[in-house]
PDB file of C-alpha atoms in Angstrom:
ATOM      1  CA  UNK A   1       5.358 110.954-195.784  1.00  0.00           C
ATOM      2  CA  UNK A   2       8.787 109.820-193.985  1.00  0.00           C
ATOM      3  CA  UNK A   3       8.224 110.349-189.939  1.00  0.00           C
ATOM      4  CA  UNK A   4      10.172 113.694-189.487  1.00  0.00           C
ATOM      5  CA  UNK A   5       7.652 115.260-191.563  1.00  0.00           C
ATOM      6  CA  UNK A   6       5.084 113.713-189.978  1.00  0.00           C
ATOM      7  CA  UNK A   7       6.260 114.837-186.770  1.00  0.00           C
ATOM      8  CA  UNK A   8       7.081 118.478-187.809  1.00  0.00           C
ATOM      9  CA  UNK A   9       3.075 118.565-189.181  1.00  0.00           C
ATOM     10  CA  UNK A  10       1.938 117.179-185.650  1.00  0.00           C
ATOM     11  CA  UNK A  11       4.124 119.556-184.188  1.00  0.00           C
ATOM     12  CA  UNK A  12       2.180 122.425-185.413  1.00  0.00           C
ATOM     13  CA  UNK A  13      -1.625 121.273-184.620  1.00  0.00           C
ATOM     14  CA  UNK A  14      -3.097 121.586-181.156  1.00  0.00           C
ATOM     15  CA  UNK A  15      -6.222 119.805-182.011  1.00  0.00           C
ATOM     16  CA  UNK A  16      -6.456 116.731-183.659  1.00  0.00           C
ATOM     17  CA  UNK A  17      -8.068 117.039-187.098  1.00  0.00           C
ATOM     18  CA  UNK A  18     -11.105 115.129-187.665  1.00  0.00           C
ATOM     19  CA  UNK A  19     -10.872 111.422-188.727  1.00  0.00           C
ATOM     20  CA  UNK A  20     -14.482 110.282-190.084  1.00  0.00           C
ATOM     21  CA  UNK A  21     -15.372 111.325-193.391  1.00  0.00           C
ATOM     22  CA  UNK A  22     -18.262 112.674-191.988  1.00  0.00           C
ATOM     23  CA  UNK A  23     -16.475 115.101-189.831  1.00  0.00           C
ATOM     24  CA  UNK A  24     -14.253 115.938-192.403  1.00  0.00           C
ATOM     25  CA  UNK A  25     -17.208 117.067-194.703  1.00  0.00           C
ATOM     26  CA  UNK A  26     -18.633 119.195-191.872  1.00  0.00           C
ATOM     27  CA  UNK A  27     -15.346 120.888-191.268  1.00  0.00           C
ATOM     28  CA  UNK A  28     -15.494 121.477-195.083  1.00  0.00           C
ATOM     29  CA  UNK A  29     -18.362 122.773-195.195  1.00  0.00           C
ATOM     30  CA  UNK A  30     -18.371 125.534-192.323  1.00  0.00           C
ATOM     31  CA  UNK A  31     -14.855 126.454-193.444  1.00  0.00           C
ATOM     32  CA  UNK A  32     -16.506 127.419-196.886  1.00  0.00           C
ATOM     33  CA  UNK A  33     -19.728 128.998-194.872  1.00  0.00           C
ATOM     34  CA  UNK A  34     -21.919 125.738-195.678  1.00  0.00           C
ATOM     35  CA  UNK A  35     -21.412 126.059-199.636  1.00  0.00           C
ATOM     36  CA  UNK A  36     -21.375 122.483-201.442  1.00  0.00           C
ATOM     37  CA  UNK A  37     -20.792 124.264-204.602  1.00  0.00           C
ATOM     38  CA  UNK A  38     -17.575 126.006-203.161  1.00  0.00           C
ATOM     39  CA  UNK A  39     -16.419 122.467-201.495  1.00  0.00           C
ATOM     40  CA  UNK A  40     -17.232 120.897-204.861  1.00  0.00           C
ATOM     41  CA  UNK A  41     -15.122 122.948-206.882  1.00  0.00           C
ATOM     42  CA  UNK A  42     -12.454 122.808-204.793  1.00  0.00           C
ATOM     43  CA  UNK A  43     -12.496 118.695-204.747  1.00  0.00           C
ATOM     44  CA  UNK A  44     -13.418 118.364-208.089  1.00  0.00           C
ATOM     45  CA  UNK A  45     -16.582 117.111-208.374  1.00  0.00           C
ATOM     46  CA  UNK A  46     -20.101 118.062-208.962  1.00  0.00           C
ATOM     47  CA  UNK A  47     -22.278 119.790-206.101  1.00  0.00           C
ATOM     48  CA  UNK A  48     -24.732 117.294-206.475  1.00  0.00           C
ATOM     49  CA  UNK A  49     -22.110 114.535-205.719  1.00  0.00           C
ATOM     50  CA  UNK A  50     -21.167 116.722-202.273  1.00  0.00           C
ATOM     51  CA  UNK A  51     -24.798 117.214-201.480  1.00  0.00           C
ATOM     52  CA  UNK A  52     -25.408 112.870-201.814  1.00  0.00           C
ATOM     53  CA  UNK A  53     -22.409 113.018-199.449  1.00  0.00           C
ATOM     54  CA  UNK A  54     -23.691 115.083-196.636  1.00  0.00           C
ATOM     55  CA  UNK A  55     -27.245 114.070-197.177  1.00  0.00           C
ATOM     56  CA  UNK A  56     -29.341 112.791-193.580  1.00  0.00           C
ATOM     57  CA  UNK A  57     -32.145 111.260-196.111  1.00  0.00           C
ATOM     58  CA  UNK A  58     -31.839 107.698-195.488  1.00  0.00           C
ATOM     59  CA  UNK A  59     -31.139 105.747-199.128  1.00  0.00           C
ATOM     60  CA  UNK A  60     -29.621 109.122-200.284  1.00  0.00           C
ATOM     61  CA  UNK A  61     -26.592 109.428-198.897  1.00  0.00           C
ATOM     62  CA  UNK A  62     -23.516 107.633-200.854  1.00  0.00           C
ATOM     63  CA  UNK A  63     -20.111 107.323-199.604  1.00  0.00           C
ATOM     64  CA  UNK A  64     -17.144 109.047-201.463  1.00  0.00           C
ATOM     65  CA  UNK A  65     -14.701 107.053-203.428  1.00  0.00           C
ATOM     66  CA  UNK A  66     -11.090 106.241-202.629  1.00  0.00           C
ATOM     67  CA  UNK A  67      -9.702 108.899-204.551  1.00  0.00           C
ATOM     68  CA  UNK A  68     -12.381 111.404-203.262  1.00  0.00           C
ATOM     69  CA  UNK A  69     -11.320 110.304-199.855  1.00  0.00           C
ATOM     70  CA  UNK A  70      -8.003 110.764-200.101  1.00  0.00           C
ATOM     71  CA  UNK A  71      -9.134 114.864-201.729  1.00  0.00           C
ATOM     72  CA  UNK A  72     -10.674 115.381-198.365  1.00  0.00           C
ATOM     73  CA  UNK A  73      -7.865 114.567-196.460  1.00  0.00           C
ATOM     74  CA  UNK A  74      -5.590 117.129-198.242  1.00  0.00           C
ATOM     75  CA  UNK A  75      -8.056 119.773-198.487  1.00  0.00           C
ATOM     76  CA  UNK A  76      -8.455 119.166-194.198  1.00  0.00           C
ATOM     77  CA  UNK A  77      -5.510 119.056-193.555  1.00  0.00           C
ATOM     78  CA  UNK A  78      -4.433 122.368-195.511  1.00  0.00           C
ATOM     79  CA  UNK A  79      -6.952 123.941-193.962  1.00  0.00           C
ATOM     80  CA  UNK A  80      -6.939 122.751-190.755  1.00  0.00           C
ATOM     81  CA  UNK A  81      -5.764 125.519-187.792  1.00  0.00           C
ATOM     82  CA  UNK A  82      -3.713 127.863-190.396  1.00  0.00           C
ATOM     83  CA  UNK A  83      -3.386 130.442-187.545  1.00  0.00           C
ATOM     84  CA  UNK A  84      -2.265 128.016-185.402  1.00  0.00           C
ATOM     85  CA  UNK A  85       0.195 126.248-187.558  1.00  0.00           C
ATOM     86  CA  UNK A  86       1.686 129.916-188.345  1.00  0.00           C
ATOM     87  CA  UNK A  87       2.007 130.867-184.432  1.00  0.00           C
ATOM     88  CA  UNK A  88       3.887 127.763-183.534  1.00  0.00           C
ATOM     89  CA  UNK A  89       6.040 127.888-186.841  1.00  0.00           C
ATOM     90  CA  UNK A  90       7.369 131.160-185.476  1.00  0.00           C
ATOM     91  CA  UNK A  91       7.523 130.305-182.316  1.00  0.00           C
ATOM     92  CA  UNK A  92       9.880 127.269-183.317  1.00  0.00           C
ATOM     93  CA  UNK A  93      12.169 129.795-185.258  1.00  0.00           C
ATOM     94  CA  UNK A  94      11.926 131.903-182.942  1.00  0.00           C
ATOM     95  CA  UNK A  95      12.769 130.072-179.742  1.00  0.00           C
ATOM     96  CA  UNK A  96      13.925 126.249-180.810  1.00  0.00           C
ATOM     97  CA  UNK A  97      12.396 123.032-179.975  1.00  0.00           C
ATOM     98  CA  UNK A  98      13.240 120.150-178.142  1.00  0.00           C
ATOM     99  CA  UNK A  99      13.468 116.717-180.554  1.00  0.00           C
ATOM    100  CA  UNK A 100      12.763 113.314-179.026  1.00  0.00           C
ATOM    101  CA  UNK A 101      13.987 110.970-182.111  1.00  0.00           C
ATOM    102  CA  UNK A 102      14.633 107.329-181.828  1.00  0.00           C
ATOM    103  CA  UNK A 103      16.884 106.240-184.617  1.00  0.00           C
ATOM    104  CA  UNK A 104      20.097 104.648-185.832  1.00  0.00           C
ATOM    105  CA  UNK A 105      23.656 106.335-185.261  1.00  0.00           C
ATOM    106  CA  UNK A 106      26.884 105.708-186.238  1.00  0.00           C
ATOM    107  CA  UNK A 107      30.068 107.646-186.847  1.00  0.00           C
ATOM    108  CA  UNK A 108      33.041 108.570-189.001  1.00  0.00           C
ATOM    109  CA  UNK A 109      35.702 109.021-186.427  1.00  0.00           C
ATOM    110  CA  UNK A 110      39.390 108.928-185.846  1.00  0.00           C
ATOM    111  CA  UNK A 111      40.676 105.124-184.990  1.00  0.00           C
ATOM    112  CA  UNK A 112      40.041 103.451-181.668  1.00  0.00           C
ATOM    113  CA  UNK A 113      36.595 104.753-181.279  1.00  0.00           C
ATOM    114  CA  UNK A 114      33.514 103.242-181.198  1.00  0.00           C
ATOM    115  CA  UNK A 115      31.664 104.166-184.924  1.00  0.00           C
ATOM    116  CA  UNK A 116      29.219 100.797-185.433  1.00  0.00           C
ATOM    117  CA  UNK A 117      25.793 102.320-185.652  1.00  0.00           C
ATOM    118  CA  UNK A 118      23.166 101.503-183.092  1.00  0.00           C
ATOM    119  CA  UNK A 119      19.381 102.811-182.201  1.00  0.00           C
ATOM    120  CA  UNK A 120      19.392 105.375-180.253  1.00  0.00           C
ATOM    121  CA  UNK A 121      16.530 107.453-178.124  1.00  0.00           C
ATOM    122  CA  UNK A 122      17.603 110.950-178.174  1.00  0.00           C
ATOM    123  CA  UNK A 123      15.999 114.421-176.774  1.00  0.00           C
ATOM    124  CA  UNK A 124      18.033 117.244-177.114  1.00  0.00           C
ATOM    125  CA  UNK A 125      17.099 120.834-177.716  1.00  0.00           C
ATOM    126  CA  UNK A 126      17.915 122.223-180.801  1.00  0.00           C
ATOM    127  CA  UNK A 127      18.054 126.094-182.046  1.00  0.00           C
ATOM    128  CA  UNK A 128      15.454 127.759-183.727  1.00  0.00           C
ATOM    129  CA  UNK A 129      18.174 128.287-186.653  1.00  0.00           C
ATOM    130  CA  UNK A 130      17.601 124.418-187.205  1.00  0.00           C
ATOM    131  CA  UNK A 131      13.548 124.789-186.801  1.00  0.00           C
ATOM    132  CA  UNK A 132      14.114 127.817-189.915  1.00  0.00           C
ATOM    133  CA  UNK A 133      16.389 125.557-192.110  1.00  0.00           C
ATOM    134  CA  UNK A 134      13.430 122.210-191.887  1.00  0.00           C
ATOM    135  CA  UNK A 135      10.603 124.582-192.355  1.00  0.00           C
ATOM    136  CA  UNK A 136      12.660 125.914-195.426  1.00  0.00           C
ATOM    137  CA  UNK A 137      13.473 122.426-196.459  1.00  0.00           C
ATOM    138  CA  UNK A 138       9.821 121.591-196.578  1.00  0.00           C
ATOM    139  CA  UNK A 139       8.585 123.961-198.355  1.00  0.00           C
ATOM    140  CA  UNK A 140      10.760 123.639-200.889  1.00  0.00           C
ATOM    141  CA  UNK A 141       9.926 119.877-201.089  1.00  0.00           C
ATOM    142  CA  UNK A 142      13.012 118.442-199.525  1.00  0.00           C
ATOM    143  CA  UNK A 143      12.526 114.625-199.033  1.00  0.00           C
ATOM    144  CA  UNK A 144      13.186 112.665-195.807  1.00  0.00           C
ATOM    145  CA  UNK A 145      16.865 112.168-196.905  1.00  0.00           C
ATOM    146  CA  UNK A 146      17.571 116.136-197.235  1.00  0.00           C
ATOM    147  CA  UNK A 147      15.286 116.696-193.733  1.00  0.00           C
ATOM    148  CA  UNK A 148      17.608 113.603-191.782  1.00  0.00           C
ATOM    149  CA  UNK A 149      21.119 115.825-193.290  1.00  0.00           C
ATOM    150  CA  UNK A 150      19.829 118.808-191.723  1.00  0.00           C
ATOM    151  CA  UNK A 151      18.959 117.104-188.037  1.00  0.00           C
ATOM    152  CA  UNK A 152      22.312 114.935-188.013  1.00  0.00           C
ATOM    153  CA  UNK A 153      24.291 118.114-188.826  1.00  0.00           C
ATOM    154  CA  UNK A 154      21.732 119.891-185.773  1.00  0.00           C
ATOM    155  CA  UNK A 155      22.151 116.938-183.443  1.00  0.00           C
ATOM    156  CA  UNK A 156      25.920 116.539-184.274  1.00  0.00           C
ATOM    157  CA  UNK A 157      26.744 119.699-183.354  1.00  0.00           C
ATOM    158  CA  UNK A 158      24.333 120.058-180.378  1.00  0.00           C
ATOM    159  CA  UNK A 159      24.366 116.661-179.037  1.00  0.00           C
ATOM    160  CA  UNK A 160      27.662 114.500-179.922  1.00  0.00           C
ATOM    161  CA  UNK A 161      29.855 117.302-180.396  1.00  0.00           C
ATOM    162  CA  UNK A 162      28.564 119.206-177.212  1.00  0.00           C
ATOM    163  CA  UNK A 163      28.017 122.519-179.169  1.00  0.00           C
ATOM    164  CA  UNK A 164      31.660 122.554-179.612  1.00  0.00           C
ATOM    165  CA  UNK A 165      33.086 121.541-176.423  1.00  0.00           C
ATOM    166  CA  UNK A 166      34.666 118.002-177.601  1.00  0.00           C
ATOM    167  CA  UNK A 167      34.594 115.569-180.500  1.00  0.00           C
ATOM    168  CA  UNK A 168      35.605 118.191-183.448  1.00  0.00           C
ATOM    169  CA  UNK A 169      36.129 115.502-185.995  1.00  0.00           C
ATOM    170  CA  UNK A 170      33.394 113.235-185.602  1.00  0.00           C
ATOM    171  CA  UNK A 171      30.932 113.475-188.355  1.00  0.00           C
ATOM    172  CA  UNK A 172      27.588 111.738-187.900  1.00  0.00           C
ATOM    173  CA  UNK A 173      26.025 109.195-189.898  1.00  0.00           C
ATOM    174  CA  UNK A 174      22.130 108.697-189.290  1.00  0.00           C
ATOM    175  CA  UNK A 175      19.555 106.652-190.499  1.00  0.00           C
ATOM    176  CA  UNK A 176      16.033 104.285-189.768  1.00  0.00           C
ATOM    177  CA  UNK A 177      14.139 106.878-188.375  1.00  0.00           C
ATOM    178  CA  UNK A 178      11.517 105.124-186.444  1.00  0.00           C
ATOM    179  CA  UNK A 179      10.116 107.937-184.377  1.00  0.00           C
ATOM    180  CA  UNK A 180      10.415 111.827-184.442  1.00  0.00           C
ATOM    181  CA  UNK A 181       8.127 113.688-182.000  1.00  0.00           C
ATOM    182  CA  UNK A 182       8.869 117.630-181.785  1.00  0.00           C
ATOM    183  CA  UNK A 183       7.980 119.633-178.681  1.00  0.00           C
ATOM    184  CA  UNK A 184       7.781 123.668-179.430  1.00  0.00           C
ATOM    185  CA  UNK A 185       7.292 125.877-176.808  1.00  0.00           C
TER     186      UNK A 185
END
């Protein structure tokens, strides 16, 4: 997962989700009203298998395996604050969102200016047009690539350009994402 979807997923959660296994399992388990044969189903394994998991008998329990691991963390993570996740979703298309981003910029410009690309820490506020075309982007699948054309176009505009004001031919090229944090509301 490149770091502006990262970000746009943190963006969304107000509460960490759990990290142990353990916790993970429990989370599981209430969300499905303490069922091991729903949770089983759902990760694809038997309900014995979830029940060895959960287990407080000492010798009983066994750990889940790398790819079982890796099942919990998707089925958490899908489930984790869907209310939540919806609110601040509209709330970003809605109202905008302000995007700290720390990568590398460069331009296509006329001659005599300065187009060598550089890091650059930027916060700027963007639109909620912008917040409608990532979430879009998302769910269709974009990639990272697709995702960093939308936010140079955003940030272009909104940022270099000035919304307008200045700077009408400069096009924006942008690339190394090393950090994307996005603040809604």
């Amino acid at each position: 997962m490149g770091e502006i979807a990262q970000g746009l997923k943190q963006a969304l959660r107000t509460r960490p989700v759990p990290r142990s296994i353990e916790a993970r399992l429990r989370f599981l388990l209430t969300v499905h009203h303490g069922s091991t044969r729903r949770v089983a189903s759902m990760l694809g394994v038997s309900q014995r298998t979830v029940q060895r998991w959960v287990t407080r008998k000492p010798g009983a329990r066994r750990p889940p395996g790398t790819a079982q691991v890796r099942a919990i963390e998707e089925a958490v993570l899908e489930r984790w604050q869907p209310r939540v996740r919806a609110r601040r979703r509209a709330l970003a298309e809605a109202e905008g969102f302000v995007l700290h981003i720390r990568a590398r910029f460069g331009f296509a410009a006329p001659a005599g200016s300065s187009d060598d690309p550089r890091v650059r820490w930027i916060t700027q506020y963007l639109p909620g047009e912008v917040a409608r075309e990532l979430f879009v982007a998302q769910d269709a699948g974009a990639g990272e690539q697709q995702q960093m054309v939308i936010l140079a176009r955003a940030l272009g505009h909104a940022y270099f350009r000035d919304s307008g004001q200045r700077a009408h031919e400069l096009h924006i090229a942008f690339a190394d994402v090393e950090f994307a944090d996005f603040s809604i509301g």
